[in-house]
C-alpha cells in the first residue's frame, strides 16, 4: 500500500477525495486495481492512460454484470467512442456505486445506464432490453412475449406520469425514491 | 456519444420553485403558450421534416438540438400519434436532455445554486419587472444560462458557486452528476477565482504570529482527525466476509449478518462497562474464599459447581467498601481509604447506566433505520420498482449472477400471475373459506402457545419436586447436575420444533403475498418465545419458584439464565447441522434434486433476538453473561457463514431487506429490550434480595442502597444538600422521568 500511495501525489488524492464519494482507502485501492490492469511498461503513468473496454470487463466486479457494456459506455469519456476508461472514469464509476453516494446521483446514472438507445427517455425497447438483461439472455430464460407486453404495460401505467409512452428522468427518480432498497442494490465494492 | 447543445426552452424549469406562488391564470397562460408553440413547430417543420431527416442520415451533425439515433418517420405513427416535429420538440425538453447533455446538467445546477442562494432573500417589490409570468421576473437575459456556450455556462456556475458557503459549495460539487475531469476543471476555476484580488484583500488581514500558530495547530489537528477517520474502515471487522456473503447471496441474507454485528456491538458496550466498574475491581479485591469445588468440564454446560462462587454470579460480589484497609487485620491504624469504592452502589449504578446507554443506542439505530426505509405511498408501483431495483450489483460470479437472474425471472412471473388472478373477482364463498382457514390457523398457533406454556409450568413444578427429593436423599452427583438442565432442554426443544409446525400451517393457509406470510410467521414465533420467557421470569421472581428455596436465589437465577444461553447456542448449532447440512445431503443424494435448502432469515434473526433477550434479563444476576454472549455470537458468525457457503441458496421469495431490517431492530427494542428493562426495574424496586450473599444482603430492596447512600452523603457533608434535593425531587418524581423519556424519543 505504501508503494502505490507514493505514486498518487497527495494533493491529487485530496482533490479526488473532495470530488468523489470515495474515502482515501478506497481511492488507493482503486488505483492499485487499475494499475494491475495495465500492461507492464505503462504501470507508472496510470493516471494518463486509457484502458480498452475488453480489459476493464475482465474485472470480477463487472464480469458477470449484464449491464457491463452500458456501464462502460456511460462512464467512459473517450472521444473515440470506443468506451475505453481512464483512471478518472474508473473513479467516477466507483464513486457513483459507492456506499456514500446519494440516492439522487445513483438514480441519475441508473437512468443513463438503462437508456439503451440514449434518447433521454426509457421507451418500450429500452424496457424490453432491460427486462431481458435481468432475466438472462438465453431463449428459455426470457419472458414470453405476452408476459413481456403485460409487464411493460404495467410499468408504464405505474411510472409514466405525463402519459407520453416513455419514462423520463424525473419520473424514473420519482419511482426509485419509493424504494428504499435501491441504494443498497446499486452498489459495487472493490 | 453526441452531445447536442442545450435547449432554449428553460422557462418551465423555474416556474414551481420560486418563493412566490404563481397565480393560476399565469400558469394557464404558460400552458396555452406551450401548446401553441408545439402547434407552430409542427406546422412549420412538417414540410422540412423529410429533408432534414435525410441530412441527418447522411452523417453530418445537425445544428439544431437533435438526439442521436432518431427513429425513422414510419415509427412515429406508433408513438401515440405525435408527429415527428412534436416529438423533436419533446425530445429537446429539459426533462429529456438533462440525462445526456453536459451543458444541460451545468445549466440545471447553475439554476439550482442560484435558487439555493436566493432562498433566503426575496427581492424587494420595486425590482419586480412587469412581466406576467412569475418565472420571468427573476429571469434576466444576462444571467440566462440556457443560451450560453459550454464555457460561459461553466463560468456562470462558478460564479454562482462562489456565492455559497464552502460547505454548500463542496456539497454541490460532490453531487453534480458530471464526469471527474469536468469537476476538476470547475474546482480549478473556483480556486483560481478565489485567489483573485477581491478575495485576497479580505484574507490579507493582519496574520499575527498567534493566529498563525493557531492556524497551523488547527490544520495539524484536522489532518490527524482525517487520518484517524480514514483508518476506521480498515478497522471494520469481517469486511471481507460480509462482502463475500453480499456478493453471492444479495442484500437479504447480508441483513442477517449485519444484525449479528449490531448485536455484537451492543454486547461489547455492555461488557466493557461492567468489566471496568464492577468485575475488574472485585477481581482485584477478592472476598474471603469459600469452599470451592474442583473444576470438571460439566461446569461449562451447567454453570454450577466451580463457577458458583466465582465472578460469574451475583453471589460473589461483596456488599461493602472494597478497599477498606481494616477489614481483616485487627491492629491497623484507622486511616480512611484514599478512594472508597462502594461495591453495591457501583453494581446497581453500572447496571442502570449500561441499560440506559443500550436504550439510547437502540432508539438511535431504530430511528436511523426507520428513516432510511420509510417511504410515502403504499405498494403501488411495485412492478416498476421490482424491475428497476431488481439487479443487485454486488453479485460477482457468473454462476451467482445466473442464479440471481433465475430468481428475478421467477419473481416477475409470479407477480404477473398474481396480477392476472387479481383481476378476476373472487367469489364470496371462496373469500369466506379463506377467512375461516386463517382463523383456524391462528387458533391453532395460539393453542400451541398455550399448550407450551402449560407444559413448561407443570414440568418446572415437577422438576422442583424432584430436586427437593434428590437433595433430601443425597442422590448421585450426575443426577443433581442433570436435573437443572432439563427445563432449558425442554424450552429449547419447543423453540426448535414449533416453528416447523408454523411453517406447515403457513403452507396450508396459502398466503397470496409472500411478504405478508413472512410477517405472520415472525409474529407467531415471537409470540411463542416472549410468552414462554414471561412465564419463566414470573417463576424466577415469585416466592414459590424453583430458586426461592435456595440460600442465594440470585445466583440460582443467574445459573438458570446461563444454562438457557448455552442451551440456545447448542440447539442453534444442531439446527444448522440438521436443517442445513443434513438436509442438503438428503436432497442431493437421496432425492437427487439440484435445489439446496434456503436460508431462513426470519427464523435465524428471531433466534438472535431471543438470545439477546436472555442476556439482558441476566445482566443483573450474572455480570459476565455479556461475555458469554459475545463468545457465542463470534462462534455463531463463523459457523453460520460456513454453513451458508456450503449448504444454502439465497431465498427465492422477494425480501425487502431494508424494511425487514427496520422491523427486526424494532422487535429488538420493543418486546425484547422493553421486557428486560421492565424485569430489571421490578427486580430493583420490589424484590427482596437474599440475606446472606451478594452486594445487597439484608436490605429491603436493591433500590434502598441508593437511598442509603444519599442519606449517608447528606450526613457526612451538609454542603451537598442540592444533590439530595435533585435525587428527591427529580429522580423519584415520575413526571420528570416521563418528560425525559419523551424528549429522548422525540
XYZ file of C-alpha atoms in Angstrom, chain B residues 134-544:
411
model
C -43.544 34.816 -12.231
C -40.784 32.694 -13.712
C -39.648 35.568 -15.849
C -39.469 38.078 -13.007
C -36.157 36.705 -11.908
C -35.115 35.722 -15.355
C -32.554 38.235 -16.511
C -31.142 37.973 -20.033
C -27.533 38.393 -18.977
C -27.716 35.519 -16.491
C -29.870 33.202 -18.553
C -27.667 30.122 -18.683
C -29.581 28.430 -21.441
C -28.407 30.481 -24.363
C -24.713 30.436 -23.499
C -21.923 28.188 -24.734
C -20.404 25.495 -22.585
C -17.569 27.725 -21.370
C -19.915 30.559 -20.497
C -22.196 28.174 -18.664
C -19.253 26.857 -16.711
C -18.193 30.341 -15.667
C -21.778 31.158 -14.671
C -21.879 28.081 -12.480
C -18.534 29.012 -10.948
C -19.869 32.479 -10.224
C -22.926 31.048 -8.502
C -20.830 28.586 -6.535
C -18.571 31.335 -5.231
C -21.503 32.999 -3.563
C -22.254 29.909 -1.491
C -20.649 28.892 1.766
C -17.723 26.441 1.471
C -19.742 23.563 2.894
C -22.570 24.077 0.417
C -20.056 24.513 -2.357
C -18.396 21.215 -1.530
C -21.773 19.523 -1.377
C -22.849 20.859 -4.778
C -19.543 19.830 -6.361
C -19.940 16.345 -4.953
C -23.491 15.865 -6.058
C -23.391 17.292 -9.580
C -23.523 14.329 -11.976
C -20.650 15.317 -14.224
C -17.524 13.382 -15.036
C -14.483 13.801 -12.824
C -12.455 15.727 -15.395
C -15.221 18.331 -15.656
C -15.462 18.620 -11.881
C -11.720 19.153 -11.617
C -11.920 21.945 -14.172
C -14.700 23.579 -12.169
C -12.753 23.213 -8.977
C -9.633 24.714 -10.519
C -11.616 27.652 -11.808
C -13.094 28.092 -8.339
C -9.666 28.059 -6.722
C -8.392 30.492 -9.342
C -11.222 32.903 -8.765
C -10.931 32.685 -5.001
C -7.316 33.750 -5.251
C -8.296 36.926 -7.153
C -7.676 40.416 -5.649
C -11.275 40.778 -4.427
C -10.880 37.806 -2.152
C -7.276 38.441 -1.366
C -7.996 41.779 0.202
C -10.207 40.135 2.757
C -7.698 37.458 3.554
C -4.850 39.908 3.696
C -5.912 40.959 7.189
C -3.112 41.009 9.776
C -1.997 37.422 10.324
C -0.314 37.727 13.681
C 2.062 35.035 14.962
C -0.534 33.821 17.484
C -3.206 33.321 14.901
C -0.670 31.742 12.567
C 0.225 29.239 15.266
C -3.451 28.601 15.915
C -3.973 28.088 12.209
C -1.182 25.536 11.974
C -2.348 23.750 15.107
C -5.841 23.549 13.702
C -4.564 22.211 10.400
C -2.492 19.646 12.213
C -5.413 18.520 14.346
C -7.665 18.307 11.359
C -5.091 16.245 9.483
C -4.809 13.904 12.441
C -8.561 13.563 12.675
C -8.876 12.778 8.970
C -6.078 10.258 9.336
C -7.944 8.533 12.165
C -11.200 8.574 10.225
C -9.512 7.014 7.213
C -8.228 4.211 9.426
C -11.754 3.465 10.595
C -12.932 1.467 7.545
C -9.768 -0.611 7.729
C -10.614 -1.473 11.326
C -14.027 -2.815 10.350
C -14.154 -6.451 11.324
C -15.365 -9.024 8.846
C -15.357 -6.604 5.928
C -14.177 -9.260 3.501
C -16.544 -11.940 4.784
C -19.508 -9.604 4.548
C -18.560 -8.605 1.034
C -18.308 -12.273 0.059
C -21.723 -13.036 1.521
C -23.329 -9.980 -0.060
C -21.869 -10.694 -3.469
C -23.124 -14.245 -3.514
C -26.457 -14.118 -1.723
C -27.502 -10.485 -2.033
C -28.681 -7.937 0.474
C -31.337 -10.087 2.096
C -29.063 -12.688 3.669
C -26.500 -9.946 4.342
C -29.041 -8.199 6.570
C -28.919 -11.159 8.992
C -25.155 -10.891 9.370
C -25.304 -7.128 9.752
C -27.869 -7.615 12.520
C -25.489 -10.050 14.210
C -22.765 -7.443 14.027
C -25.063 -4.845 15.610
C -25.877 -7.199 18.472
C -22.190 -7.873 18.995
C -21.588 -4.141 19.315
C -24.327 -3.795 21.949
C -22.856 -6.645 23.957
C -19.344 -5.257 23.754
C -20.521 -1.913 25.150
C -22.397 -3.652 27.965
C -19.486 -5.906 28.777
C -16.872 -3.150 28.809
C -18.889 -1.048 31.236
C -19.438 -3.949 33.578
C -15.829 -5.076 33.298
C -14.343 -1.730 34.174
C -16.623 -0.734 37.020
C -17.642 -3.994 38.620
C -15.836 -7.150 37.601
C -12.224 -6.000 37.443
C -12.379 -4.267 40.808
C -13.993 -7.209 42.511
C -11.327 -9.440 40.985
C -8.655 -7.165 42.464
C -10.188 -7.421 45.948
C -11.481 -10.989 46.208
C -13.684 -11.814 49.204
C -12.867 -14.481 51.767
C -12.525 -17.733 49.823
C -15.443 -20.101 50.308
C -15.109 -23.843 49.815
C -14.516 -24.313 46.082
C -15.478 -27.443 44.270
C -12.930 -28.816 41.792
C -13.303 -27.905 38.129
C -14.886 -30.557 35.946
C -15.813 -29.906 32.321
C -19.523 -30.048 33.089
C -19.468 -26.526 34.531
C -19.335 -25.018 31.064
C -22.713 -26.560 30.416
C -24.441 -26.152 33.755
C -22.770 -23.045 35.126
C -22.776 -24.598 38.584
C -20.067 -26.324 40.583
C -16.790 -24.487 40.212
C -18.493 -21.443 38.764
C -20.959 -20.960 41.623
C -18.632 -18.897 43.767
C -16.882 -17.028 41.007
C -17.055 -13.664 39.317
C -19.713 -15.064 37.031
C -22.537 -14.680 39.517
C -24.115 -12.158 41.789
C -23.289 -14.035 44.965
C -19.576 -13.430 44.692
C -19.754 -9.650 44.913
C -19.150 -8.026 48.278
C -21.586 -5.739 49.989
C -19.257 -3.156 51.456
C -16.497 -0.805 50.504
C -13.829 -2.634 48.580
C -10.511 -1.161 49.596
C -11.233 -0.959 53.313
C -7.804 -1.467 54.868
C -9.041 -2.604 58.268
C -11.175 -5.499 57.107
C -9.120 -8.437 58.301
C -6.267 -7.144 60.373
C -7.149 -6.150 63.922
C -4.287 -3.820 64.655
C -4.252 -1.344 61.822
C -4.478 2.378 62.010
C -7.912 3.867 61.458
C -6.890 5.947 58.443
C -9.633 6.384 55.848
C -9.043 4.662 52.473
C -7.851 7.020 49.717
C -10.756 6.395 47.344
C -13.515 4.292 48.929
C -15.225 2.124 46.369
C -18.708 1.214 47.416
C -19.496 -2.056 45.621
C -23.305 -2.209 45.964
C -23.616 1.292 44.618
C -21.212 0.608 41.787
C -23.110 -2.558 40.922
C -26.529 -1.007 40.692
C -25.326 2.190 39.012
C -23.294 0.354 36.387
C -26.175 -1.935 35.502
C -28.516 1.060 35.337
C -26.180 3.178 33.239
C -25.436 0.332 30.824
C -29.137 -0.280 30.294
C -29.693 3.429 29.743
C -26.876 3.542 27.194
C -28.214 0.460 25.414
C -31.619 2.112 25.278
C -30.199 5.258 23.686
C -28.205 3.246 21.131
C -31.256 1.143 20.265
C -33.551 4.106 19.806
C -30.918 5.823 17.678
C -30.409 2.795 15.385
C -34.138 2.293 15.174
C -34.801 5.878 14.147
C -31.984 5.823 11.607
C -33.148 2.555 10.102
C -36.737 3.777 10.030
C -35.690 6.995 8.327
C -33.899 5.063 5.623
C -36.644 2.607 4.919
C -39.872 4.547 5.310
C -41.392 5.669 2.097
C -44.521 7.664 1.494
C -47.113 5.906 -0.562
C -48.179 2.312 -0.451
C -47.294 -0.708 -2.538
C -48.442 0.936 -5.766
C -45.774 0.808 -8.397
C -44.195 -2.370 -7.173
C -43.738 -3.876 -10.614
C -41.808 -0.841 -11.816
C -39.771 -0.792 -8.626
C -39.170 -4.516 -8.913
C -37.788 -4.154 -12.428
C -35.667 -1.068 -11.788
C -34.220 -2.148 -8.454
C -34.079 -5.881 -9.025
C -30.493 -6.350 -10.036
C -28.089 -6.486 -7.100
C -24.864 -5.042 -8.498
C -22.833 -6.580 -5.685
C -23.162 -10.048 -7.185
C -19.819 -11.035 -8.626
C -19.501 -14.524 -10.023
C -21.132 -15.697 -13.215
C -22.845 -18.654 -11.547
C -24.355 -16.484 -8.838
C -25.418 -13.907 -11.387
C -27.210 -16.664 -13.273
C -28.958 -17.735 -10.075
C -29.996 -14.162 -9.476
C -31.420 -13.926 -12.993
C -33.423 -17.068 -12.370
C -34.751 -15.682 -9.123
C -35.777 -12.433 -10.756
C -37.487 -14.268 -13.579
C -39.467 -16.433 -11.135
C -40.483 -13.420 -9.096
C -41.596 -11.471 -12.151
C -43.637 -14.387 -13.420
C -45.268 -14.809 -10.012
C -46.081 -11.127 -9.759
C -47.584 -11.091 -13.233
C -49.630 -14.206 -12.496
C -50.851 -12.653 -9.273
C -51.906 -9.508 -11.148
C -53.807 -11.574 -13.673
C -55.592 -13.541 -10.989
C -56.367 -10.399 -9.008
C -58.267 -9.060 -11.960
C -60.605 -11.986 -11.730
C -63.068 -11.333 -8.884
C -63.135 -13.988 -6.221
C -66.456 -15.491 -5.229
C -67.779 -14.653 -1.738
C -67.824 -18.344 -0.845
C -64.132 -18.612 -1.560
C -63.419 -15.484 0.466
C -65.329 -16.889 3.416
C -63.353 -20.095 3.101
C -60.103 -18.194 3.244
C -61.167 -16.222 6.319
C -62.166 -19.435 8.053
C -58.816 -21.037 7.181
C -56.900 -18.042 8.552
C -58.908 -18.001 11.765
C -58.364 -21.692 12.263
C -54.632 -21.367 11.691
C -54.363 -18.514 14.200
C -56.447 -20.521 16.678
C -54.113 -23.476 16.268
C -50.990 -21.380 16.764
C -52.386 -19.669 19.863
C -53.402 -23.071 21.145
C -49.863 -24.315 20.637
C -48.510 -21.358 22.593
C -50.917 -22.060 25.446
C -50.003 -25.725 25.383
C -46.288 -24.943 25.568
C -46.801 -22.541 28.461
C -48.802 -25.088 30.461
C -46.198 -27.772 29.713
C -43.364 -25.547 30.948
C -45.291 -24.671 34.087
C -46.021 -28.253 35.083
C -42.606 -29.515 34.113
C -40.815 -26.941 36.234
C -43.083 -27.776 39.164
C -42.255 -31.442 38.708
C -38.544 -30.674 38.494
C -38.731 -28.658 41.694
C -40.279 -31.609 43.489
C -37.660 -33.991 42.079
C -34.881 -31.673 43.132
C -36.246 -31.402 46.689
C -36.432 -35.153 46.807
C -32.906 -35.546 45.423
C -31.467 -33.157 47.987
C -33.268 -34.915 50.823
C -31.963 -38.264 49.648
C -28.460 -37.043 48.715
C -28.665 -38.834 45.378
C -25.978 -39.365 42.766
C -23.879 -36.447 41.609
C -24.778 -36.566 37.919
C -28.466 -36.549 38.725
C -28.012 -33.421 40.779
C -26.231 -31.744 37.882
C -28.552 -33.028 35.158
C -31.884 -32.074 36.740
C -31.427 -28.286 36.351
C -30.593 -28.834 32.663
C -33.938 -30.435 31.932
C -36.009 -27.246 31.803
C -33.712 -25.365 29.369
C -33.639 -28.521 27.258
C -37.418 -28.670 27.075
C -37.768 -24.976 26.227
C -35.083 -25.202 23.531
C -36.758 -28.278 22.017
C -40.044 -26.393 21.895
C -38.428 -23.404 20.198
C -36.831 -25.684 17.627
C -39.897 -27.808 16.838
C -42.849 -25.405 16.945
C -41.640 -23.062 14.116
C -41.688 -26.046 11.763
C -45.325 -26.586 12.735
C -45.954 -22.916 11.937
C -44.332 -23.409 8.519
C -46.714 -26.268 7.828
C -49.656 -24.087 8.887
C -48.474 -21.285 6.587
C -48.175 -23.682 3.657
C -51.721 -24.887 4.362
C -53.037 -21.319 4.534
C -51.658 -20.387 1.094
C -50.937 -16.721 1.527
C -51.258 -14.501 -1.529
C -48.461 -12.173 -0.703
C -45.127 -13.710 0.361
C -44.208 -10.632 2.370
C -47.323 -10.952 4.479
C -46.512 -14.614 5.019
C -43.131 -13.685 6.439
C -44.676 -11.108 8.779
C -47.233 -13.575 10.099
C -44.545 -16.222 10.674
C -42.411 -13.700 12.550
C -45.401 -12.681 14.697
C -46.275 -16.212 15.686
C -42.732 -17.234 16.538
C -42.165 -14.079 18.521
C -45.377 -14.593 20.469
C -44.322 -18.100 21.453
C -40.860 -17.026 22.596
C -41.992 -13.983 24.545
C -44.858 -15.731 26.332
C -42.618 -18.593 27.454
C -39.974 -16.123 28.626
C -42.625 -14.179 30.500
C -43.687 -17.301 32.361
C -40.075 -18.122 33.250
C -39.475 -14.593 34.564
C -42.555 -14.867 36.716
C -41.305 -18.172 38.091
C -37.859 -16.815 38.883
C -39.145 -13.859 40.806
C -42.094 -15.467 42.559
C -41.998 -16.873 46.080
C -42.884 -20.428 45.172
